[in-house]
Amino acid sequence: HGRDFSAHSPLSPPSPTPTSNTMLRRLATSVLKASASASPSVGSVSGIRSFAAEAAGSQAVLVHMGGVDNGEVFSRVHKAICGTGGEIKESRSCRLGGRYSQMFLVAGADLAKVSAVLKPFNAEHLDVVLARQTSKDIKGPYCATSPLVPFVRKANLAVPWKRGIVGELTEFLNIHGVTVTDLDQYRAGKDVVLEGFAHLPTGLAEFPQVNEAELIKSLQAMGVTVSQFAKVSGQDPVVSPKMADSA
């Protein structure tokens, strides 16, 4: 199996007879017919080639752009990116002080095509780059078996706004060994709302494990409303059916 019986192979017979040549040709023909009729789900040659062709030029791309706010730029950019054949997995959009900033994580994308469709928007800032493997991002998704999962919390906190209050909260958490890895903040009435992800200390480094109940009580004593401080679920990267079949 897998041997090359050509004239250059050290394993080839010294001088095949006409009868053996005929048998080899018949064997090769039968193998090719079997490969052609096999289903791609069992890893046939045609199925593997088809998958490879579809994957060519397909990448995970990160788009970051910004400039002067000019209306519904987010929806128009979203439509343009999807028109290239890529799938937007995550996006962030923000408007502040008459300007906008937005990011798109696009799977199955062609970097050159995405760059081309975004140039007509004349953004003051435009980066279209290859994205890192998102299963390794700080905020997740973590593999289901990752030992870090039990120490990650999704947090939603609200506190009456005053100058410097966000700095006070993040400093308080850092002092107790809690690392804020992803944070969004916005004003809601008289409050400032903080949403993001935090890592509790594992107890294996310089910080001991934190008493979570006491931590939340301390935050509440500072006037913080803790709407959410919940564990996250691990998630293994999704394997496409074609990739599973060709494995």
Short mmCIF file of C-alpha atoms in Angstrom, two decimals:
data_model
loop_
_atom_site.label_atom_id
_atom_site.label_comp_id
_atom_site.label_asym_id
_atom_site.label_seq_id
_atom_site.Cartn_x
_atom_site.Cartn_y
_atom_site.Cartn_z
CA HIS A 1 0.00 0.00 0.00
CA GLY A 2 1.44 3.38 -0.99
CA ARG A 3 4.48 1.91 -2.79
CA ASP A 4 5.69 3.35 -6.09
CA PHE A 5 6.51 0.55 -8.54
CA SER A 6 8.01 2.90 -11.14
CA ALA A 7 11.35 2.24 -12.79
CA HIS A 8 13.06 4.61 -10.33
CA SER A 9 11.74 2.94 -7.21
CA PRO A 10 14.21 0.77 -5.30
CA LEU A 11 11.29 -1.55 -4.52
CA SER A 12 10.26 -2.13 -8.16
CA PRO A 13 10.63 -5.56 -9.76
CA PRO A 14 13.69 -5.83 -12.00
CA SER A 15 11.80 -6.51 -15.23
CA PRO A 16 8.00 -6.79 -15.11
CA THR A 17 6.47 -9.12 -17.64
CA PRO A 18 3.72 -7.96 -20.05
CA THR A 19 1.24 -9.92 -17.97
CA SER A 20 2.20 -8.13 -14.75
CA ASN A 21 2.04 -4.74 -16.52
CA THR A 22 -1.51 -5.52 -17.63
CA MET A 23 -2.48 -6.47 -14.09
CA LEU A 24 -1.01 -3.25 -12.70
CA ARG A 25 -2.93 -1.17 -15.24
CA ARG A 26 -6.18 -2.96 -14.36
CA LEU A 27 -5.51 -2.41 -10.64
CA ALA A 28 -4.82 1.30 -11.16
CA THR A 29 -8.01 1.67 -13.22
CA SER A 30 -10.13 -0.01 -10.56
CA VAL A 31 -8.63 2.20 -7.83
CA LEU A 32 -9.37 5.37 -9.81
CA LYS A 33 -12.96 4.27 -10.43
CA ALA A 34 -13.45 3.52 -6.74
CA SER A 35 -12.04 6.94 -5.79
CA ALA A 36 -14.32 8.71 -8.27
CA SER A 37 -17.46 6.98 -6.97
CA ALA A 38 -16.62 7.34 -3.28
CA SER A 39 -18.57 9.81 -1.16
CA PRO A 40 -16.66 12.94 0.03
CA SER A 41 -17.73 12.07 3.57
CA VAL A 42 -15.29 9.18 3.64
CA GLY A 43 -12.34 11.36 2.65
CA SER A 44 -12.27 10.78 -1.11
CA VAL A 45 -9.75 12.62 -3.24
CA SER A 46 -12.44 14.77 -4.84
CA GLY A 47 -13.83 15.78 -1.43
CA ILE A 48 -10.43 16.81 -0.10
CA ARG A 49 -9.63 18.81 -3.22
CA SER A 50 -13.00 20.56 -3.05
CA PHE A 51 -12.40 21.57 0.57
CA ALA A 52 -8.90 22.82 -0.20
CA ALA A 53 -10.20 24.92 -3.07
CA GLU A 54 -12.90 26.49 -0.93
CA ALA A 55 -10.40 27.26 1.84
CA ALA A 56 -7.96 28.98 -0.51
CA GLY A 57 -7.82 32.70 0.28
CA SER A 58 -10.31 32.29 3.13
CA GLN A 59 -9.08 33.91 6.34
CA ALA A 60 -10.16 35.44 9.63
CA VAL A 61 -9.87 39.20 9.15
CA LEU A 62 -10.12 42.07 11.62
CA VAL A 63 -11.38 45.44 10.39
CA HIS A 64 -10.81 48.62 12.40
CA MET A 65 -11.99 51.93 10.97
CA GLY A 66 -13.01 55.37 12.16
CA GLY A 67 -13.55 58.98 11.24
CA VAL A 68 -16.13 61.77 11.27
CA ASP A 69 -19.63 60.44 11.91
CA ASN A 70 -21.72 60.69 8.74
CA GLY A 71 -24.92 58.82 9.43
CA GLU A 72 -25.55 55.10 9.08
CA VAL A 73 -21.97 54.18 8.26
CA PHE A 74 -22.15 51.06 10.45
CA SER A 75 -24.99 49.41 8.51
CA ARG A 76 -23.47 50.32 5.14
CA VAL A 77 -20.07 48.94 6.10
CA HIS A 78 -21.71 45.81 7.52
CA LYS A 79 -23.51 45.21 4.21
CA ALA A 80 -20.36 45.84 2.18
CA ILE A 81 -18.30 43.34 4.18
CA CYS A 82 -20.99 40.65 3.93
CA GLY A 83 -21.08 41.27 0.17
CA THR A 84 -17.52 39.93 -0.10
CA GLY A 85 -18.65 36.49 1.10
CA GLY A 86 -17.25 36.80 4.62
CA GLU A 87 -19.29 36.22 7.78
CA ILE A 88 -19.19 38.87 10.51
CA LYS A 89 -18.78 37.00 13.80
CA GLU A 90 -18.44 39.98 16.15
CA SER A 91 -18.60 43.75 15.84
CA ARG A 92 -18.16 46.82 18.01
CA SER A 93 -19.37 50.30 17.13
CA CYS A 94 -19.07 53.52 19.10
CA ARG A 95 -19.94 57.18 18.46
CA LEU A 96 -18.37 59.88 20.60
CA GLY A 97 -18.03 63.63 20.04
CA GLY A 98 -19.18 63.53 16.43
CA ARG A 99 -16.81 60.73 15.46
CA TYR A 100 -17.19 56.98 15.07
CA SER A 101 -15.00 53.95 15.64
CA GLN A 102 -15.95 50.42 14.69
CA MET A 103 -14.42 46.96 14.52
CA PHE A 104 -15.51 43.80 12.70
CA LEU A 105 -14.23 40.25 13.13
CA VAL A 106 -14.89 38.53 9.81
CA ALA A 107 -14.60 34.77 9.27
CA GLY A 108 -14.09 33.13 5.87
CA ALA A 109 -12.94 36.45 4.45
CA ASP A 110 -10.69 37.48 1.59
CA LEU A 111 -8.47 40.24 2.97
CA ALA A 112 -7.95 41.91 -0.43
CA LYS A 113 -11.69 41.96 -1.22
CA VAL A 114 -12.60 43.38 2.19
CA SER A 115 -9.95 46.10 1.85
CA ALA A 116 -11.21 47.00 -1.62
CA VAL A 117 -14.89 47.41 -0.66
CA LEU A 118 -14.03 49.60 2.33
CA LYS A 119 -11.77 52.10 0.54
CA PRO A 120 -14.72 54.06 -0.97
CA PHE A 121 -15.89 54.93 2.57
CA ASN A 122 -12.86 57.25 2.86
CA ALA A 123 -12.39 56.53 6.56
CA GLU A 124 -9.70 58.62 8.22
CA HIS A 125 -8.42 55.42 9.81
CA LEU A 126 -8.71 51.99 8.19
CA ASP A 127 -6.89 48.80 9.16
CA VAL A 128 -7.73 45.45 7.56
CA VAL A 129 -5.46 42.78 9.01
CA LEU A 130 -5.39 39.06 9.68
CA ALA A 131 -7.04 38.26 13.00
CA ARG A 132 -5.47 36.13 15.68
CA GLN A 133 -7.05 32.84 16.65
CA THR A 134 -10.05 34.03 18.67
CA SER A 135 -10.28 30.86 20.72
CA LYS A 136 -7.14 32.18 22.45
CA ASP A 137 -8.51 35.66 23.14
CA ILE A 138 -8.45 36.82 26.75
CA LYS A 139 -12.21 37.14 27.02
CA GLY A 140 -12.95 33.79 25.43
CA PRO A 141 -14.37 31.59 24.22
CA TYR A 142 -12.16 29.35 26.32
CA CYS A 143 -11.89 25.69 25.50
CA ALA A 144 -14.33 23.75 27.65
CA THR A 145 -11.44 22.00 29.38
CA SER A 146 -9.40 25.15 30.07
CA PRO A 147 -8.30 25.36 33.73
CA LEU A 148 -8.92 29.14 33.61
CA VAL A 149 -12.67 28.90 33.01
CA PRO A 150 -13.65 28.61 36.71
CA PHE A 151 -11.89 31.92 37.44
CA VAL A 152 -13.50 34.06 34.72
CA ARG A 153 -16.52 36.24 35.50
CA LYS A 154 -18.81 38.23 33.27
CA ALA A 155 -19.56 41.44 35.15
CA ASN A 156 -22.22 44.15 34.93
CA LEU A 157 -21.78 46.92 37.48
CA ALA A 158 -23.50 50.27 37.92
CA VAL A 159 -22.50 53.10 40.21
CA PRO A 160 -23.58 56.76 40.59
CA TRP A 161 -21.27 58.81 38.41
CA LYS A 162 -18.65 61.06 39.88
CA ARG A 163 -15.32 62.13 38.55
CA GLY A 164 -12.77 59.31 38.81
CA ILE A 165 -15.23 56.62 39.93
CA VAL A 166 -14.22 54.16 37.17
CA GLY A 167 -10.58 54.51 38.19
CA GLU A 168 -11.52 53.87 41.82
CA LEU A 169 -13.39 50.68 40.95
CA THR A 170 -10.72 49.22 38.69
CA GLU A 171 -8.02 50.08 41.23
CA PHE A 172 -10.03 48.39 43.99
CA LEU A 173 -10.35 45.23 41.89
CA ASN A 174 -6.66 45.25 40.95
CA ILE A 175 -5.60 45.58 44.59
CA HIS A 176 -7.55 42.39 45.30
CA GLY A 177 -5.92 40.55 42.39
CA VAL A 178 -8.89 40.79 40.02
CA THR A 179 -7.80 41.58 36.47
CA VAL A 180 -10.31 43.40 34.26
CA THR A 181 -9.60 42.07 30.77
CA ASP A 182 -12.43 43.60 28.74
CA LEU A 183 -14.44 46.67 29.75
CA ASP A 184 -17.19 48.78 28.19
CA GLN A 185 -18.51 51.82 30.04
CA TYR A 186 -21.39 54.15 29.29
CA ARG A 187 -23.65 56.63 31.08
CA ALA A 188 -27.20 55.59 31.93
CA GLY A 189 -29.02 58.45 33.66
CA LYS A 190 -27.11 59.35 36.82
CA ASP A 191 -25.13 56.09 36.76
CA VAL A 192 -22.12 54.87 34.88
CA VAL A 193 -22.48 51.25 33.76
CA LEU A 194 -19.48 48.96 33.42
CA GLU A 195 -19.73 45.73 31.45
CA GLY A 196 -16.89 43.32 30.79
CA PHE A 197 -14.92 40.29 31.85
CA ALA A 198 -12.74 39.83 34.92
CA HIS A 199 -10.26 37.17 35.99
CA LEU A 200 -10.24 36.17 39.63
CA PRO A 201 -6.83 35.18 41.05
CA THR A 202 -6.18 31.44 40.83
CA GLY A 203 -4.19 31.37 44.07
CA LEU A 204 -1.17 29.98 42.24
CA ALA A 205 0.68 33.29 41.87
CA GLU A 206 1.26 36.20 44.24
CA PHE A 207 -2.46 36.72 44.98
CA PRO A 208 -4.44 34.25 47.09
CA GLN A 209 -7.87 33.14 45.92
CA VAL A 210 -10.43 35.84 46.57
CA ASN A 211 -13.57 35.36 48.64
CA GLU A 212 -16.11 36.21 45.97
CA ALA A 213 -18.99 36.90 48.34
CA GLU A 214 -16.86 39.31 50.38
CA LEU A 215 -15.66 41.02 47.19
CA ILE A 216 -19.23 41.68 46.07
CA LYS A 217 -20.17 42.96 49.55
CA SER A 218 -17.23 45.38 49.42
CA LEU A 219 -18.33 46.64 46.01
CA GLN A 220 -21.88 47.14 47.28
CA ALA A 221 -20.52 49.06 50.27
CA MET A 222 -18.93 51.45 47.75
CA GLY A 223 -22.40 52.10 46.28
CA VAL A 224 -21.99 49.70 43.36
CA THR A 225 -25.01 47.79 42.07
CA VAL A 226 -23.79 44.35 41.01
CA SER A 227 -26.29 43.18 38.40
CA GLN A 228 -24.09 40.35 37.21
CA PHE A 229 -20.90 38.68 38.38
CA ALA A 230 -21.34 35.25 36.88
CA LYS A 231 -19.21 32.34 35.76
CA VAL A 232 -18.69 31.80 32.05
CA SER A 233 -19.06 28.54 30.14
CA GLY A 234 -16.18 27.07 28.20
CA GLN A 235 -16.63 26.64 24.48
CA ASP A 236 -14.60 24.50 22.14
CA PRO A 237 -13.93 25.89 18.64
CA VAL A 238 -16.61 24.78 16.20
CA VAL A 239 -15.35 22.31 13.59
CA SER A 240 -17.10 22.50 10.24
CA PRO A 241 -18.58 19.26 8.85
CA LYS A 242 -16.23 19.36 5.86
CA MET A 243 -13.19 19.75 8.07
CA ALA A 244 -14.36 16.87 10.26
CA ASP A 245 -14.93 14.66 7.21
CA SER A 246 -11.49 15.37 5.77
CA ALA A 247 -9.70 14.77 9.06
#
